[in-house]
Amino acid sequence: MQVLVFDIWGDFGHFKKFYTTSSPLTFSIPPPTSVFGMIGAVLGLDKNIYLKYINANTSDIAIQIINPVKKTRITLNYIDTKENFTKIKNRTQIRTEFLKNPHYRLYVNLKDESLFRELKEKIQEGKNFYTISLGLANLIANFRYVGLYEIQPLPQSDYVNTVILNENIESIEITEGKRYFKEKIPLDMDENRIVRGYKDVVMELKGDSIEGRFKNVYKVENKVISFLKP
């Protein structure tokens, strides 16, 4: 089995948490459901159909934090778009949480060999059909090809370099200076954009490895990764 490895980054990102309304908060990483959309954008799959081809059953996604996770709050002005723009008078200010200078490394496998090959070629050439964003349309993402690697399943590992499902952790060694964080994220969505399930993941917010005992892990070059599967 092979994985395509590439980086995504930008000035700001926002992946809205499902339980926030008036003051939107962001996940610390792009959930797999957001990565599906990024892959669909590169391949040129329409937003109404990409989930038919890119989903948890057809794709394997692992996410490594490169830049330490930092968050900031910015006040946005929202307007009522039902009115003619020349007549808009009322605006609503909403305090919104953003990721600052987010940078992630994605490990991706697609079961459809033709789509996987096309994705690899486009990422390698720096091409995309639709613009990739980090959650919101105006938060444009950069991306860079890292490589195509064979992966080796491991029966167990004493460290992991990516975000990992809580259920795949047998134990964690708490190391001074590291920042551990648990978050519930969406892992899959159906074609009607309804989330099929959420699971807890654990990450080290500075991008360092996590030490302990872990299962369902894979060796990729000198890294150990874990796929985020429902």
PDB file of C-alpha atoms in Angstrom:
ATOM      1  CA  MET A   1       0.000   0.000   0.000  1.00  0.00           C
ATOM      2  CA  GLN A   2       1.204   3.498  -0.856  1.00  0.00           C
ATOM      3  CA  VAL A   3       0.436   6.884   0.638  1.00  0.00           C
ATOM      4  CA  LEU A   4       0.679  10.275  -0.986  1.00  0.00           C
ATOM      5  CA  VAL A   5       2.263  12.772   1.388  1.00  0.00           C
ATOM      6  CA  PHE A   6       1.771  16.513   0.958  1.00  0.00           C
ATOM      7  CA  ASP A   7       1.686  19.662   3.097  1.00  0.00           C
ATOM      8  CA  ILE A   8      -1.089  22.242   3.346  1.00  0.00           C
ATOM      9  CA  TRP A   9      -0.725  25.603   5.076  1.00  0.00           C
ATOM     10  CA  GLY A  10      -1.973  29.167   5.129  1.00  0.00           C
ATOM     11  CA  ASP A  11      -2.215  32.383   7.113  1.00  0.00           C
ATOM     12  CA  PHE A  12      -5.459  31.435   8.848  1.00  0.00           C
ATOM     13  CA  GLY A  13      -7.832  28.477   9.059  1.00  0.00           C
ATOM     14  CA  HIS A  14     -11.269  27.796  10.507  1.00  0.00           C
ATOM     15  CA  PHE A  15     -12.917  24.378  10.766  1.00  0.00           C
ATOM     16  CA  LYS A  16     -16.112  25.103  12.671  1.00  0.00           C
ATOM     17  CA  LYS A  17     -16.967  22.954  15.664  1.00  0.00           C
ATOM     18  CA  PHE A  18     -20.422  21.442  15.362  1.00  0.00           C
ATOM     19  CA  TYR A  19     -21.606  22.551  18.803  1.00  0.00           C
ATOM     20  CA  THR A  20     -20.841  26.293  18.474  1.00  0.00           C
ATOM     21  CA  THR A  21     -23.275  28.871  17.133  1.00  0.00           C
ATOM     22  CA  SER A  22     -23.046  32.532  18.144  1.00  0.00           C
ATOM     23  CA  SER A  23     -19.266  32.520  18.749  1.00  0.00           C
ATOM     24  CA  PRO A  24     -17.830  29.941  16.310  1.00  0.00           C
ATOM     25  CA  LEU A  25     -14.878  27.881  17.543  1.00  0.00           C
ATOM     26  CA  THR A  26     -12.492  25.917  15.343  1.00  0.00           C
ATOM     27  CA  PHE A  27     -11.112  22.393  15.493  1.00  0.00           C
ATOM     28  CA  SER A  28      -7.340  22.266  16.001  1.00  0.00           C
ATOM     29  CA  ILE A  29      -6.856  20.231  12.809  1.00  0.00           C
ATOM     30  CA  PRO A  30      -8.779  19.864   9.550  1.00  0.00           C
ATOM     31  CA  PRO A  31     -11.136  16.921  10.213  1.00  0.00           C
ATOM     32  CA  PRO A  32     -11.079  14.118   7.612  1.00  0.00           C
ATOM     33  CA  THR A  33     -14.425  15.433   6.330  1.00  0.00           C
ATOM     34  CA  SER A  34     -12.656  18.700   5.426  1.00  0.00           C
ATOM     35  CA  VAL A  35      -9.741  16.839   3.839  1.00  0.00           C
ATOM     36  CA  PHE A  36     -12.253  14.985   1.618  1.00  0.00           C
ATOM     37  CA  GLY A  37     -13.328  18.385   0.286  1.00  0.00           C
ATOM     38  CA  MET A  38      -9.730  19.469  -0.335  1.00  0.00           C
ATOM     39  CA  ILE A  39      -9.042  16.293  -2.309  1.00  0.00           C
ATOM     40  CA  GLY A  40     -12.249  16.797  -4.273  1.00  0.00           C
ATOM     41  CA  ALA A  41     -11.201  20.378  -5.070  1.00  0.00           C
ATOM     42  CA  VAL A  42      -7.817  19.260  -6.420  1.00  0.00           C
ATOM     43  CA  LEU A  43      -9.462  16.579  -8.571  1.00  0.00           C
ATOM     44  CA  GLY A  44     -12.204  18.898  -9.817  1.00  0.00           C
ATOM     45  CA  LEU A  45     -15.089  16.915  -8.339  1.00  0.00           C
ATOM     46  CA  ASP A  46     -18.209  19.043  -7.940  1.00  0.00           C
ATOM     47  CA  LYS A  47     -19.183  19.842  -4.351  1.00  0.00           C
ATOM     48  CA  ASN A  48     -22.443  17.967  -4.836  1.00  0.00           C
ATOM     49  CA  ILE A  49     -20.778  14.682  -5.828  1.00  0.00           C
ATOM     50  CA  TYR A  50     -17.248  14.495  -4.371  1.00  0.00           C
ATOM     51  CA  LEU A  51     -18.423  12.641  -1.254  1.00  0.00           C
ATOM     52  CA  LYS A  52     -19.580   9.817  -3.486  1.00  0.00           C
ATOM     53  CA  TYR A  53     -15.947   9.159  -4.422  1.00  0.00           C
ATOM     54  CA  ILE A  54     -13.986  10.571  -1.469  1.00  0.00           C
ATOM     55  CA  ASN A  55     -15.192   9.306   1.903  1.00  0.00           C
ATOM     56  CA  ALA A  56     -14.132   7.145   4.829  1.00  0.00           C
ATOM     57  CA  ASN A  57     -14.827   3.934   2.898  1.00  0.00           C
ATOM     58  CA  THR A  58     -12.740   4.919  -0.131  1.00  0.00           C
ATOM     59  CA  SER A  59      -9.978   6.929   1.551  1.00  0.00           C
ATOM     60  CA  ASP A  60      -7.374   6.669   4.301  1.00  0.00           C
ATOM     61  CA  ILE A  61      -6.321   9.936   5.949  1.00  0.00           C
ATOM     62  CA  ALA A  62      -3.624  10.626   8.549  1.00  0.00           C
ATOM     63  CA  ILE A  63      -2.763  14.141   9.767  1.00  0.00           C
ATOM     64  CA  GLN A  64       0.507  15.396  11.219  1.00  0.00           C
ATOM     65  CA  ILE A  65       0.794  18.816  12.870  1.00  0.00           C
ATOM     66  CA  ILE A  66       3.786  20.773  11.521  1.00  0.00           C
ATOM     67  CA  ASN A  67       3.369  24.271  13.013  1.00  0.00           C
ATOM     68  CA  PRO A  68       2.346  24.482  16.681  1.00  0.00           C
ATOM     69  CA  VAL A  69      -1.410  25.000  16.938  1.00  0.00           C
ATOM     70  CA  LYS A  70      -2.189  28.632  17.732  1.00  0.00           C
ATOM     71  CA  LYS A  71      -5.633  30.199  17.857  1.00  0.00           C
ATOM     72  CA  THR A  72      -6.796  33.797  17.781  1.00  0.00           C
ATOM     73  CA  ARG A  73     -10.176  35.525  17.803  1.00  0.00           C
ATOM     74  CA  ILE A  74     -11.202  38.030  15.159  1.00  0.00           C
ATOM     75  CA  THR A  75     -14.454  39.967  14.996  1.00  0.00           C
ATOM     76  CA  LEU A  76     -16.262  39.538  11.683  1.00  0.00           C
ATOM     77  CA  ASN A  77     -19.027  41.727  10.318  1.00  0.00           C
ATOM     78  CA  TYR A  78     -21.978  39.694   9.036  1.00  0.00           C
ATOM     79  CA  ILE A  79     -24.620  41.250   6.813  1.00  0.00           C
ATOM     80  CA  ASP A  80     -28.113  40.177   5.777  1.00  0.00           C
ATOM     81  CA  THR A  81     -27.667  39.072   2.155  1.00  0.00           C
ATOM     82  CA  LYS A  82     -31.434  38.887   1.620  1.00  0.00           C
ATOM     83  CA  GLU A  83     -31.450  42.647   1.184  1.00  0.00           C
ATOM     84  CA  ASN A  84     -30.117  44.605  -1.778  1.00  0.00           C
ATOM     85  CA  PHE A  85     -26.472  45.388  -1.017  1.00  0.00           C
ATOM     86  CA  THR A  86     -27.094  49.109  -1.548  1.00  0.00           C
ATOM     87  CA  LYS A  87     -29.797  49.042   1.159  1.00  0.00           C
ATOM     88  CA  ILE A  88     -27.943  47.080   3.829  1.00  0.00           C
ATOM     89  CA  LYS A  89     -27.784  48.997   7.092  1.00  0.00           C
ATOM     90  CA  ASN A  90     -27.649  46.373   9.826  1.00  0.00           C
ATOM     91  CA  ARG A  91     -24.518  44.378  10.501  1.00  0.00           C
ATOM     92  CA  THR A  92     -23.880  41.755  13.168  1.00  0.00           C
ATOM     93  CA  GLN A  93     -20.444  41.454  14.723  1.00  0.00           C
ATOM     94  CA  ILE A  94     -19.417  37.890  15.540  1.00  0.00           C
ATOM     95  CA  ARG A  95     -16.281  36.944  17.487  1.00  0.00           C
ATOM     96  CA  THR A  96     -14.809  34.006  15.543  1.00  0.00           C
ATOM     97  CA  GLU A  97     -11.913  31.756  16.476  1.00  0.00           C
ATOM     98  CA  PHE A  98      -9.243  31.162  13.817  1.00  0.00           C
ATOM     99  CA  LEU A  99      -6.152  28.997  13.533  1.00  0.00           C
ATOM    100  CA  LYS A 100      -3.081  31.190  13.067  1.00  0.00           C
ATOM    101  CA  ASN A 101      -0.384  30.068  10.591  1.00  0.00           C
ATOM    102  CA  PRO A 102      -1.736  26.498  10.407  1.00  0.00           C
ATOM    103  CA  HIS A 103       0.489  23.927   8.692  1.00  0.00           C
ATOM    104  CA  TYR A 104      -0.267  20.211   8.409  1.00  0.00           C
ATOM    105  CA  ARG A 105       1.169  17.171   6.631  1.00  0.00           C
ATOM    106  CA  LEU A 106      -1.435  14.876   5.085  1.00  0.00           C
ATOM    107  CA  TYR A 107      -0.946  11.157   4.406  1.00  0.00           C
ATOM    108  CA  VAL A 108      -3.553  10.029   1.869  1.00  0.00           C
ATOM    109  CA  ASN A 109      -4.488   6.797   0.136  1.00  0.00           C
ATOM    110  CA  LEU A 110      -7.416   6.413  -2.279  1.00  0.00           C
ATOM    111  CA  LYS A 111      -8.706   2.947  -3.126  1.00  0.00           C
ATOM    112  CA  ASP A 112      -9.630   4.120  -6.637  1.00  0.00           C
ATOM    113  CA  GLU A 113      -6.275   3.758  -8.410  1.00  0.00           C
ATOM    114  CA  SER A 114      -7.095   6.175 -11.233  1.00  0.00           C
ATOM    115  CA  LEU A 115      -8.180   8.925  -8.817  1.00  0.00           C
ATOM    116  CA  PHE A 116      -5.140   8.263  -6.634  1.00  0.00           C
ATOM    117  CA  ARG A 117      -2.815   8.517  -9.613  1.00  0.00           C
ATOM    118  CA  GLU A 118      -4.494  11.732 -10.780  1.00  0.00           C
ATOM    119  CA  LEU A 119      -4.299  13.226  -7.276  1.00  0.00           C
ATOM    120  CA  LYS A 120      -0.597  12.389  -7.066  1.00  0.00           C
ATOM    121  CA  GLU A 121       0.123  13.977 -10.459  1.00  0.00           C
ATOM    122  CA  LYS A 122      -1.779  17.177  -9.654  1.00  0.00           C
ATOM    123  CA  ILE A 123      -0.199  17.609  -6.218  1.00  0.00           C
ATOM    124  CA  GLN A 124       3.273  16.899  -7.633  1.00  0.00           C
ATOM    125  CA  GLU A 125       2.762  19.498 -10.391  1.00  0.00           C
ATOM    126  CA  GLY A 126       1.230  22.046  -7.999  1.00  0.00           C
ATOM    127  CA  LYS A 127      -2.077  22.056  -9.883  1.00  0.00           C
ATOM    128  CA  ASN A 128      -5.655  22.068  -8.625  1.00  0.00           C
ATOM    129  CA  PHE A 129      -9.024  22.375 -10.367  1.00  0.00           C
ATOM    130  CA  TYR A 130     -10.827  24.324  -7.646  1.00  0.00           C
ATOM    131  CA  THR A 131      -9.204  26.587  -5.072  1.00  0.00           C
ATOM    132  CA  ILE A 132      -8.283  24.823  -1.822  1.00  0.00           C
ATOM    133  CA  SER A 133      -9.229  26.601   1.388  1.00  0.00           C
ATOM    134  CA  LEU A 134      -8.601  25.984   5.065  1.00  0.00           C
ATOM    135  CA  GLY A 135     -12.233  25.707   6.065  1.00  0.00           C
ATOM    136  CA  LEU A 136     -13.707  28.998   4.839  1.00  0.00           C
ATOM    137  CA  ALA A 137     -13.711  30.072   1.195  1.00  0.00           C
ATOM    138  CA  ASN A 138     -11.566  33.162   1.776  1.00  0.00           C
ATOM    139  CA  LEU A 139      -8.900  31.265   3.764  1.00  0.00           C
ATOM    140  CA  ILE A 140      -6.802  30.161   0.806  1.00  0.00           C
ATOM    141  CA  ALA A 141      -4.448  27.214   1.329  1.00  0.00           C
ATOM    142  CA  ASN A 142      -1.032  26.540  -0.157  1.00  0.00           C
ATOM    143  CA  PHE A 143       0.059  22.966  -0.800  1.00  0.00           C
ATOM    144  CA  ARG A 144       3.322  21.186  -1.590  1.00  0.00           C
ATOM    145  CA  TYR A 145       4.167  17.654  -2.689  1.00  0.00           C
ATOM    146  CA  VAL A 146       6.365  15.720  -0.234  1.00  0.00           C
ATOM    147  CA  GLY A 147       6.474  12.222  -1.699  1.00  0.00           C
ATOM    148  CA  LEU A 148       4.870   8.881  -2.497  1.00  0.00           C
ATOM    149  CA  TYR A 149       5.828   6.137  -0.041  1.00  0.00           C
ATOM    150  CA  GLU A 150       5.189   2.501   0.721  1.00  0.00           C
ATOM    151  CA  ILE A 151       3.791   1.955   4.193  1.00  0.00           C
ATOM    152  CA  GLN A 152       4.465  -0.918   6.560  1.00  0.00           C
ATOM    153  CA  PRO A 153       1.821  -2.070   9.088  1.00  0.00           C
ATOM    154  CA  LEU A 154       3.174  -2.345  12.615  1.00  0.00           C
ATOM    155  CA  PRO A 155       1.766  -4.644  15.309  1.00  0.00           C
ATOM    156  CA  GLN A 156       2.458  -1.900  17.822  1.00  0.00           C
ATOM    157  CA  SER A 157       4.572   1.222  18.291  1.00  0.00           C
ATOM    158  CA  ASP A 158       5.978   3.136  21.248  1.00  0.00           C
ATOM    159  CA  TYR A 159       5.520   6.489  19.486  1.00  0.00           C
ATOM    160  CA  VAL A 160       3.330   8.130  16.852  1.00  0.00           C
ATOM    161  CA  ASN A 161       3.898  11.291  14.793  1.00  0.00           C
ATOM    162  CA  THR A 162       0.307  11.980  13.740  1.00  0.00           C
ATOM    163  CA  VAL A 163      -3.006  12.693  15.379  1.00  0.00           C
ATOM    164  CA  ILE A 164      -4.407   9.373  16.629  1.00  0.00           C
ATOM    165  CA  LEU A 165      -7.814   8.016  17.579  1.00  0.00           C
ATOM    166  CA  ASN A 166      -8.195   7.743  21.334  1.00  0.00           C
ATOM    167  CA  GLU A 167      -9.314   4.123  20.903  1.00  0.00           C
ATOM    168  CA  ASN A 168      -5.916   3.228  19.375  1.00  0.00           C
ATOM    169  CA  ILE A 169      -4.026   4.397  22.470  1.00  0.00           C
ATOM    170  CA  GLU A 170      -3.101   1.749  25.003  1.00  0.00           C
ATOM    171  CA  SER A 171      -1.045   4.137  27.134  1.00  0.00           C
ATOM    172  CA  ILE A 172       0.637   7.551  26.911  1.00  0.00           C
ATOM    173  CA  GLU A 173       3.884   8.699  28.493  1.00  0.00           C
ATOM    174  CA  ILE A 174       3.381  12.283  29.624  1.00  0.00           C
ATOM    175  CA  THR A 175       6.527  14.260  28.781  1.00  0.00           C
ATOM    176  CA  GLU A 176       7.281  17.653  30.296  1.00  0.00           C
ATOM    177  CA  GLY A 177       7.039  20.505  27.820  1.00  0.00           C
ATOM    178  CA  LYS A 178       4.601  18.759  25.474  1.00  0.00           C
ATOM    179  CA  ARG A 179       0.990  19.897  25.030  1.00  0.00           C
ATOM    180  CA  TYR A 180      -1.521  17.053  24.766  1.00  0.00           C
ATOM    181  CA  PHE A 181      -5.077  17.659  23.631  1.00  0.00           C
ATOM    182  CA  LYS A 182      -8.164  15.523  23.080  1.00  0.00           C
ATOM    183  CA  GLU A 183     -10.881  16.621  20.675  1.00  0.00           C
ATOM    184  CA  LYS A 184     -14.029  15.059  19.211  1.00  0.00           C
ATOM    185  CA  ILE A 185     -14.025  15.435  15.411  1.00  0.00           C
ATOM    186  CA  PRO A 186     -16.226  14.270  12.505  1.00  0.00           C
ATOM    187  CA  LEU A 187     -14.695  11.370  10.576  1.00  0.00           C
ATOM    188  CA  ASP A 188     -17.154  10.741   7.755  1.00  0.00           C
ATOM    189  CA  MET A 189     -20.052  12.327   5.882  1.00  0.00           C
ATOM    190  CA  ASP A 190     -22.669  10.905   3.548  1.00  0.00           C
ATOM    191  CA  GLU A 191     -23.562  12.353   0.141  1.00  0.00           C
ATOM    192  CA  ASN A 192     -26.171  14.598   1.770  1.00  0.00           C
ATOM    193  CA  ARG A 193     -23.395  16.119   3.910  1.00  0.00           C
ATOM    194  CA  ILE A 194     -24.756  14.530   7.081  1.00  0.00           C
ATOM    195  CA  VAL A 195     -22.006  13.468   9.475  1.00  0.00           C
ATOM    196  CA  ARG A 196     -21.982   9.706  10.032  1.00  0.00           C
ATOM    197  CA  GLY A 197     -20.059   9.773  13.288  1.00  0.00           C
ATOM    198  CA  TYR A 198     -17.642  11.526  15.601  1.00  0.00           C
ATOM    199  CA  LYS A 199     -14.699  10.112  17.550  1.00  0.00           C
ATOM    200  CA  ASP A 200     -12.160  11.423  20.056  1.00  0.00           C
ATOM    201  CA  VAL A 201      -8.644  12.021  18.779  1.00  0.00           C
ATOM    202  CA  VAL A 202      -5.479  12.875  20.687  1.00  0.00           C
ATOM    203  CA  MET A 203      -2.741  15.183  19.421  1.00  0.00           C
ATOM    204  CA  GLU A 204       0.403  16.961  20.578  1.00  0.00           C
ATOM    205  CA  LEU A 205      -0.287  20.625  19.809  1.00  0.00           C
ATOM    206  CA  LYS A 206       3.364  21.596  19.199  1.00  0.00           C
ATOM    207  CA  GLY A 207       3.714  18.943  16.502  1.00  0.00           C
ATOM    208  CA  ASP A 208       6.000  16.690  18.570  1.00  0.00           C
ATOM    209  CA  SER A 209       5.643  12.910  18.665  1.00  0.00           C
ATOM    210  CA  ILE A 210       3.510  11.199  21.293  1.00  0.00           C
ATOM    211  CA  GLU A 211       5.176   8.422  23.289  1.00  0.00           C
ATOM    212  CA  GLY A 212       3.411   5.412  24.785  1.00  0.00           C
ATOM    213  CA  ARG A 213       1.864   2.226  23.365  1.00  0.00           C
ATOM    214  CA  PHE A 214      -0.232   2.484  20.200  1.00  0.00           C
ATOM    215  CA  LYS A 215      -2.025   0.048  17.896  1.00  0.00           C
ATOM    216  CA  ASN A 216      -3.295   0.279  14.280  1.00  0.00           C
ATOM    217  CA  VAL A 217      -0.186   2.188  13.239  1.00  0.00           C
ATOM    218  CA  TYR A 218       2.037   2.210  10.143  1.00  0.00           C
ATOM    219  CA  LYS A 219       5.673   3.031   9.370  1.00  0.00           C
ATOM    220  CA  VAL A 220       6.240   5.613   6.608  1.00  0.00           C
ATOM    221  CA  GLU A 221       9.933   6.335   6.105  1.00  0.00           C
ATOM    222  CA  ASN A 222      11.072   7.451   9.585  1.00  0.00           C
ATOM    223  CA  LYS A 223       7.560   8.358  10.788  1.00  0.00           C
ATOM    224  CA  VAL A 224       4.802   6.357  12.469  1.00  0.00           C
ATOM    225  CA  ILE A 225       1.288   7.335  11.391  1.00  0.00           C
ATOM    226  CA  SER A 226      -2.264   6.341  12.279  1.00  0.00           C
ATOM    227  CA  PHE A 227      -5.269   6.703   9.988  1.00  0.00           C
ATOM    228  CA  LEU A 228      -8.393   8.442  11.270  1.00  0.00           C
ATOM    229  CA  LYS A 229     -11.096   5.866  10.513  1.00  0.00           C
ATOM    230  CA  PRO A 230     -14.692   5.700  11.815  1.00  0.00           C
TER     231      PRO A 230
END
